[in-house]
Amino acid sequence: MASPVQFHAATSLDDALERLERLGPDARVLAGGTDVMIQLHGGQISARELVHIEGIPGLAELTAEESGLSLGAMVTHENIWRHPVAAGYASLSEAARQVGGWQTQTLGTVVGNVVNASPAADLVPGLLVHDAVLHLAKRGSERTVPIGEFILGRRQTAREAEELVTRITTGPLPAGTAEAFVKVGRRRAMEVSILAVAARLTIDPSSGTITDARVAVGAASAVPYRAVDAERLLVGAHPGDEVFREAGRAALDGADPIDDVRASRRYRLTVLPRAVERALARAAGRTDETRSAA
């Protein structure tokens, strides 16, 4: 008979890092628990001890400055979409508002959504378009890893067993920038994404051309990805249906979806260009609103 899993409520960062160093892969970090507890009970993961980080001071901080966002390890999905800055970071706030039901949004954390490394993680595309960086700590040292290098595959990350992701930071939000998130699923929430797309556009107010474009796709490959070919097509162009359609087709480069119970590979490949086109159109419409308000 398997030994019962022990529970340790960490009271400080040093306390948590000491437990992770001592136990290594026998420990699991517990934040909101919306993924860990289900996987533990389902036998998908094992642990000798759960290190609960909720009581560590500072990990629930969400700050928004000119340099970008800082999301502590205990910042929840609800914290993001309720925050006053949410409208400016629509690719994140809209994704956070569609992650599961209210229970998941209340308890589930953004860092946990990333560290779980699901190909269909809703927050990852938005973090990709913002060049997010993960901050990892272990006893005696800290390091940073760009999100594009952190997720290595399904349930695989660059995090070492003795490390704790303490926060995620993003780059600055340039003037004239707007964004959108599109989730394809049978229902708007409570459903794992069939596809997820985040788009961010920066438009020069004088020329009306796109000066920066970011497009990221989730649930279409083992690892969410930036659609760099689509981005290249968009930069220098005037926003419009034709270039958005071209970008949607270009976003297929990098897609390698699977057949599963939610959708077939063929369906995902068919829907992906249209989802990208829709996300870009929404983002462009919001840049128009921003310029009108200014």
Short mmCIF file of C-alpha atoms in Angstrom, two decimals:
data_model
loop_
_atom_site.label_atom_id
_atom_site.label_comp_id
_atom_site.label_asym_id
_atom_site.label_seq_id
_atom_site.Cartn_x
_atom_site.Cartn_y
_atom_site.Cartn_z
CA MET A 1 0.00 0.00 0.00
CA ALA A 2 1.34 3.44 -0.95
CA SER A 3 2.36 5.78 1.87
CA PRO A 4 0.06 8.75 2.42
CA VAL A 5 1.16 12.05 0.92
CA GLN A 6 2.48 14.48 3.50
CA PHE A 7 1.48 18.15 3.52
CA HIS A 8 3.80 21.03 4.36
CA ALA A 9 2.51 24.61 4.59
CA ALA A 10 5.54 26.76 3.79
CA THR A 11 5.72 29.98 5.80
CA SER A 12 8.53 31.63 3.84
CA LEU A 13 10.35 31.33 0.53
CA ASP A 14 13.40 29.90 2.31
CA ASP A 15 11.19 27.32 4.01
CA ALA A 16 9.71 26.19 0.68
CA LEU A 17 13.09 26.08 -1.08
CA GLU A 18 14.60 24.04 1.75
CA ARG A 19 11.83 21.43 1.40
CA LEU A 20 12.21 21.28 -2.37
CA GLU A 21 15.99 20.89 -2.08
CA ARG A 22 15.68 18.14 0.51
CA LEU A 23 12.99 16.13 -1.27
CA GLY A 24 13.77 16.85 -4.93
CA PRO A 25 11.36 15.00 -7.26
CA ASP A 26 9.54 13.50 -4.26
CA ALA A 27 8.00 16.93 -3.58
CA ARG A 28 5.28 18.72 -5.52
CA VAL A 29 4.52 22.42 -5.27
CA LEU A 30 0.89 23.10 -4.36
CA ALA A 31 -0.59 26.52 -5.15
CA GLY A 32 -4.26 26.50 -6.21
CA GLY A 33 -4.20 22.73 -6.66
CA THR A 34 -6.62 22.65 -9.60
CA ASP A 35 -4.22 20.54 -11.67
CA VAL A 36 -1.99 18.89 -9.06
CA MET A 37 -4.75 17.36 -6.95
CA ILE A 38 -6.59 15.90 -9.95
CA GLN A 39 -3.37 14.44 -11.37
CA LEU A 40 -2.35 13.09 -7.98
CA HIS A 41 -5.67 11.33 -7.39
CA GLY A 42 -5.66 10.05 -10.96
CA GLY A 43 -2.22 8.51 -10.57
CA GLN A 44 -0.69 10.70 -13.28
CA ILE A 45 1.86 12.07 -10.81
CA SER A 46 3.17 10.95 -7.43
CA ALA A 47 4.55 12.81 -4.44
CA ARG A 48 5.88 12.13 -0.98
CA GLU A 49 5.08 15.67 0.12
CA LEU A 50 3.01 18.60 -1.12
CA VAL A 51 4.69 21.93 -0.41
CA HIS A 52 1.89 24.48 -0.14
CA ILE A 53 3.06 28.01 -0.99
CA GLU A 54 -0.11 30.02 -0.28
CA GLY A 55 1.26 31.36 3.01
CA ILE A 56 4.49 32.76 1.58
CA PRO A 57 4.40 36.58 1.75
CA GLY A 58 4.50 38.46 -1.55
CA LEU A 59 3.56 35.64 -3.90
CA ALA A 60 0.02 36.96 -4.42
CA GLU A 61 1.22 40.35 -5.67
CA LEU A 62 0.09 41.58 -9.09
CA THR A 63 1.72 44.82 -10.18
CA ALA A 64 1.35 46.78 -13.40
CA GLU A 65 3.98 49.37 -14.32
CA GLU A 66 5.36 50.96 -17.49
CA SER A 67 7.89 48.13 -17.66
CA GLY A 68 5.08 45.54 -17.77
CA LEU A 69 3.19 43.15 -15.51
CA SER A 70 4.54 41.16 -12.59
CA LEU A 71 2.44 38.14 -11.59
CA GLY A 72 3.38 36.39 -8.37
CA ALA A 73 3.11 32.63 -8.09
CA MET A 74 -0.19 32.87 -6.18
CA VAL A 75 -1.91 35.32 -8.58
CA THR A 76 -5.11 33.63 -9.74
CA HIS A 77 -6.99 33.83 -13.01
CA GLU A 78 -9.69 35.86 -11.29
CA ASN A 79 -7.10 38.31 -9.96
CA ILE A 80 -6.10 39.11 -13.55
CA TRP A 81 -9.49 39.63 -15.15
CA ARG A 82 -10.75 41.68 -12.20
CA HIS A 83 -7.66 43.92 -12.11
CA PRO A 84 -8.02 47.50 -13.47
CA VAL A 85 -5.20 46.85 -15.95
CA ALA A 86 -7.08 43.93 -17.52
CA ALA A 87 -8.45 45.89 -20.49
CA GLY A 88 -4.96 46.67 -21.74
CA TYR A 89 -3.85 43.05 -21.50
CA ALA A 90 -6.87 41.48 -23.15
CA SER A 91 -5.02 38.40 -24.42
CA LEU A 92 -4.38 37.48 -20.78
CA SER A 93 -7.54 38.73 -19.11
CA GLU A 94 -9.88 37.17 -21.68
CA ALA A 95 -8.05 33.86 -21.42
CA ALA A 96 -8.16 33.99 -17.62
CA ARG A 97 -11.91 34.59 -17.73
CA GLN A 98 -12.42 31.46 -19.84
CA VAL A 99 -10.30 29.01 -17.83
CA GLY A 100 -12.76 26.48 -16.42
CA GLY A 101 -15.56 27.66 -14.16
CA TRP A 102 -15.51 30.17 -11.33
CA GLN A 103 -13.98 27.64 -8.93
CA THR A 104 -10.94 27.17 -11.16
CA GLN A 105 -10.63 30.90 -11.79
CA THR A 106 -10.76 31.62 -8.05
CA LEU A 107 -8.19 29.02 -7.01
CA GLY A 108 -6.12 28.28 -10.11
CA THR A 109 -2.96 30.33 -10.58
CA VAL A 110 -1.35 31.69 -13.73
CA VAL A 111 2.02 30.19 -12.79
CA GLY A 112 0.35 26.84 -12.18
CA ASN A 113 -1.29 27.01 -15.61
CA VAL A 114 2.15 27.47 -17.17
CA VAL A 115 4.08 24.95 -15.05
CA ASN A 116 1.45 22.28 -15.74
CA ALA A 117 2.66 22.51 -19.37
CA SER A 118 -0.53 21.42 -21.06
CA PRO A 119 -0.50 22.06 -24.83
CA ALA A 120 -3.97 23.59 -24.35
CA ALA A 121 -3.07 25.94 -21.47
CA ASP A 122 -5.15 29.04 -22.15
CA LEU A 123 -2.81 31.60 -20.56
CA VAL A 124 0.32 30.56 -22.45
CA PRO A 125 -0.48 32.16 -25.86
CA GLY A 126 -1.09 35.52 -24.17
CA LEU A 127 2.15 35.23 -22.24
CA LEU A 128 3.99 34.36 -25.44
CA VAL A 129 2.83 37.52 -27.21
CA HIS A 130 4.10 39.51 -24.24
CA ASP A 131 7.57 37.92 -24.19
CA ALA A 132 6.91 36.72 -20.65
CA VAL A 133 9.80 35.60 -18.47
CA LEU A 134 9.63 33.11 -15.61
CA HIS A 135 11.62 33.81 -12.45
CA LEU A 136 12.86 30.65 -10.72
CA ALA A 137 14.51 30.36 -7.31
CA LYS A 138 16.33 27.61 -5.51
CA ARG A 139 18.51 27.61 -2.43
CA GLY A 140 21.37 29.99 -3.09
CA SER A 141 20.49 31.14 -6.61
CA GLU A 142 17.89 32.56 -8.97
CA ARG A 143 17.50 32.51 -12.75
CA THR A 144 15.10 33.65 -15.45
CA VAL A 145 13.79 31.65 -18.41
CA PRO A 146 11.76 33.06 -21.34
CA ILE A 147 8.41 31.31 -21.60
CA GLY A 148 9.27 30.12 -25.11
CA GLU A 149 12.17 28.16 -23.64
CA PHE A 150 10.43 27.06 -20.45
CA ILE A 151 7.81 24.68 -21.87
CA LEU A 152 9.64 21.79 -23.51
CA GLY A 153 6.75 19.44 -24.28
CA ARG A 154 3.55 18.03 -22.85
CA ARG A 155 3.99 18.12 -19.04
CA GLN A 156 7.68 18.93 -19.53
CA THR A 157 9.35 22.16 -18.46
CA ALA A 158 12.82 23.56 -17.85
CA ARG A 159 12.09 23.78 -14.11
CA GLU A 160 14.40 21.70 -11.93
CA ALA A 161 12.89 19.67 -9.09
CA GLU A 162 14.36 21.92 -6.39
CA GLU A 163 13.21 25.15 -8.06
CA LEU A 164 10.13 27.26 -7.43
CA VAL A 165 8.68 29.64 -10.01
CA THR A 166 8.18 32.76 -7.91
CA ARG A 167 6.69 35.07 -10.54
CA ILE A 168 6.15 35.82 -14.22
CA THR A 169 6.95 39.20 -15.74
CA THR A 170 6.08 40.66 -19.13
CA GLY A 171 7.59 43.34 -21.32
CA PRO A 172 6.14 46.85 -21.69
CA LEU A 173 2.95 47.57 -23.59
CA PRO A 174 3.76 50.07 -26.39
CA ALA A 175 1.43 52.94 -27.23
CA GLY A 176 -1.07 52.14 -29.98
CA THR A 177 -1.20 48.48 -28.99
CA ALA A 178 -4.28 46.30 -28.58
CA GLU A 179 -4.85 42.58 -28.38
CA ALA A 180 -7.40 39.79 -28.30
CA PHE A 181 -7.83 36.15 -27.31
CA VAL A 182 -9.93 33.60 -29.20
CA LYS A 183 -10.78 30.22 -27.70
CA VAL A 184 -12.33 27.47 -29.78
CA GLY A 185 -14.27 24.92 -27.77
CA ARG A 186 -17.67 23.35 -27.45
CA ARG A 187 -18.44 25.82 -24.68
CA ARG A 188 -16.90 29.17 -23.88
CA ALA A 189 -15.69 27.98 -20.47
CA MET A 190 -15.44 24.69 -18.53
CA GLU A 191 -13.93 23.16 -21.66
CA VAL A 192 -10.31 22.43 -22.52
CA SER A 193 -9.44 24.42 -25.63
CA ILE A 194 -9.67 22.82 -29.04
CA LEU A 195 -7.61 25.80 -30.19
CA ALA A 196 -6.49 29.04 -28.55
CA VAL A 197 -5.07 32.12 -30.25
CA ALA A 198 -3.65 35.34 -28.80
CA ALA A 199 -2.96 38.31 -31.07
CA ARG A 200 -1.30 41.65 -30.35
CA LEU A 201 -0.98 44.52 -32.83
CA THR A 202 0.77 47.87 -32.60
CA ILE A 203 -0.34 50.38 -35.23
CA ASP A 204 1.37 53.66 -36.17
CA PRO A 205 -1.29 56.39 -35.84
CA SER A 206 0.21 58.54 -38.58
CA SER A 207 0.64 55.91 -41.32
CA GLY A 208 -1.96 53.41 -40.15
CA THR A 209 0.49 50.54 -40.71
CA ILE A 210 1.25 47.68 -38.34
CA THR A 211 4.62 48.28 -36.70
CA ASP A 212 4.61 45.21 -34.46
CA ALA A 213 2.60 42.00 -34.59
CA ARG A 214 2.48 39.06 -32.21
CA VAL A 215 0.46 35.89 -32.83
CA ALA A 216 0.59 32.82 -30.59
CA VAL A 217 -1.27 29.53 -30.92
CA GLY A 218 -2.14 26.92 -28.31
CA ALA A 219 -3.57 23.38 -28.57
CA ALA A 220 -2.30 22.99 -32.14
CA SER A 221 1.02 21.32 -31.27
CA ALA A 222 2.82 19.73 -28.34
CA VAL A 223 4.05 23.18 -27.30
CA PRO A 224 2.22 26.50 -27.81
CA TYR A 225 4.10 28.58 -30.37
CA ARG A 226 4.57 32.03 -31.84
CA ALA A 227 3.43 32.11 -35.49
CA VAL A 228 6.49 34.00 -36.74
CA ASP A 229 5.61 33.69 -40.45
CA ALA A 230 2.25 35.30 -39.78
CA GLU A 231 3.91 38.06 -37.79
CA ARG A 232 6.33 38.85 -40.64
CA LEU A 233 3.43 39.17 -43.08
CA LEU A 234 1.65 41.64 -40.83
CA VAL A 235 4.49 44.05 -40.02
CA GLY A 236 4.43 46.97 -42.47
CA ALA A 237 0.95 46.14 -43.77
CA HIS A 238 -2.28 48.03 -43.29
CA PRO A 239 -4.72 46.04 -41.16
CA GLY A 240 -7.53 44.45 -43.15
CA ASP A 241 -9.34 41.27 -44.05
CA GLU A 242 -6.96 40.20 -46.81
CA VAL A 243 -3.73 40.41 -44.82
CA PHE A 244 -5.43 38.82 -41.82
CA ARG A 245 -6.48 35.87 -44.01
CA GLU A 246 -2.92 35.51 -45.27
CA ALA A 247 -1.62 35.60 -41.72
CA GLY A 248 -4.14 32.95 -40.68
CA ARG A 249 -2.86 30.61 -43.39
CA ALA A 250 0.75 31.39 -42.47
CA ALA A 251 0.03 30.44 -38.84
CA LEU A 252 -0.36 26.82 -39.95
CA ASP A 253 3.44 26.66 -40.14
CA GLY A 254 4.29 25.18 -36.76
CA ALA A 255 0.94 23.47 -36.26
CA ASP A 256 1.02 19.73 -35.65
CA PRO A 257 -2.25 18.94 -33.86
CA ILE A 258 -3.45 15.56 -32.70
CA ASP A 259 -6.71 13.65 -32.90
CA ASP A 260 -8.37 13.45 -29.49
CA VAL A 261 -11.83 13.28 -27.91
CA ARG A 262 -12.35 17.04 -28.34
CA ALA A 263 -11.52 17.38 -32.02
CA SER A 264 -9.70 15.81 -34.94
CA ARG A 265 -6.39 16.96 -36.36
CA ARG A 266 -8.17 17.87 -39.59
CA TYR A 267 -10.72 20.03 -37.76
CA ARG A 268 -8.01 21.93 -35.87
CA LEU A 269 -6.06 22.61 -39.07
CA THR A 270 -9.25 23.82 -40.76
CA VAL A 271 -10.28 26.13 -37.93
CA LEU A 272 -6.86 27.55 -37.04
CA PRO A 273 -6.56 30.13 -39.88
CA ARG A 274 -10.05 31.44 -39.14
CA ALA A 275 -9.32 31.72 -35.41
CA VAL A 276 -6.15 33.69 -36.12
CA GLU A 277 -8.03 35.95 -38.55
CA ARG A 278 -10.73 36.60 -35.96
CA ALA A 279 -8.22 37.41 -33.20
CA LEU A 280 -6.36 39.84 -35.46
CA ALA A 281 -9.58 41.58 -36.51
CA ARG A 282 -10.60 42.03 -32.88
CA ALA A 283 -7.18 43.41 -31.94
CA ALA A 284 -7.24 45.81 -34.90
CA GLY A 285 -10.69 47.01 -33.93
CA ARG A 286 -9.46 47.76 -30.45
CA THR A 287 -6.52 49.79 -31.73
CA ASP A 288 -9.08 51.90 -33.63
CA GLU A 289 -11.02 52.41 -30.39
CA THR A 290 -7.84 53.37 -28.56
CA ARG A 291 -6.89 55.96 -31.18
CA SER A 292 -10.42 57.40 -31.19
CA ALA A 293 -10.39 57.73 -27.41
CA ALA A 294 -7.03 59.51 -27.57
#
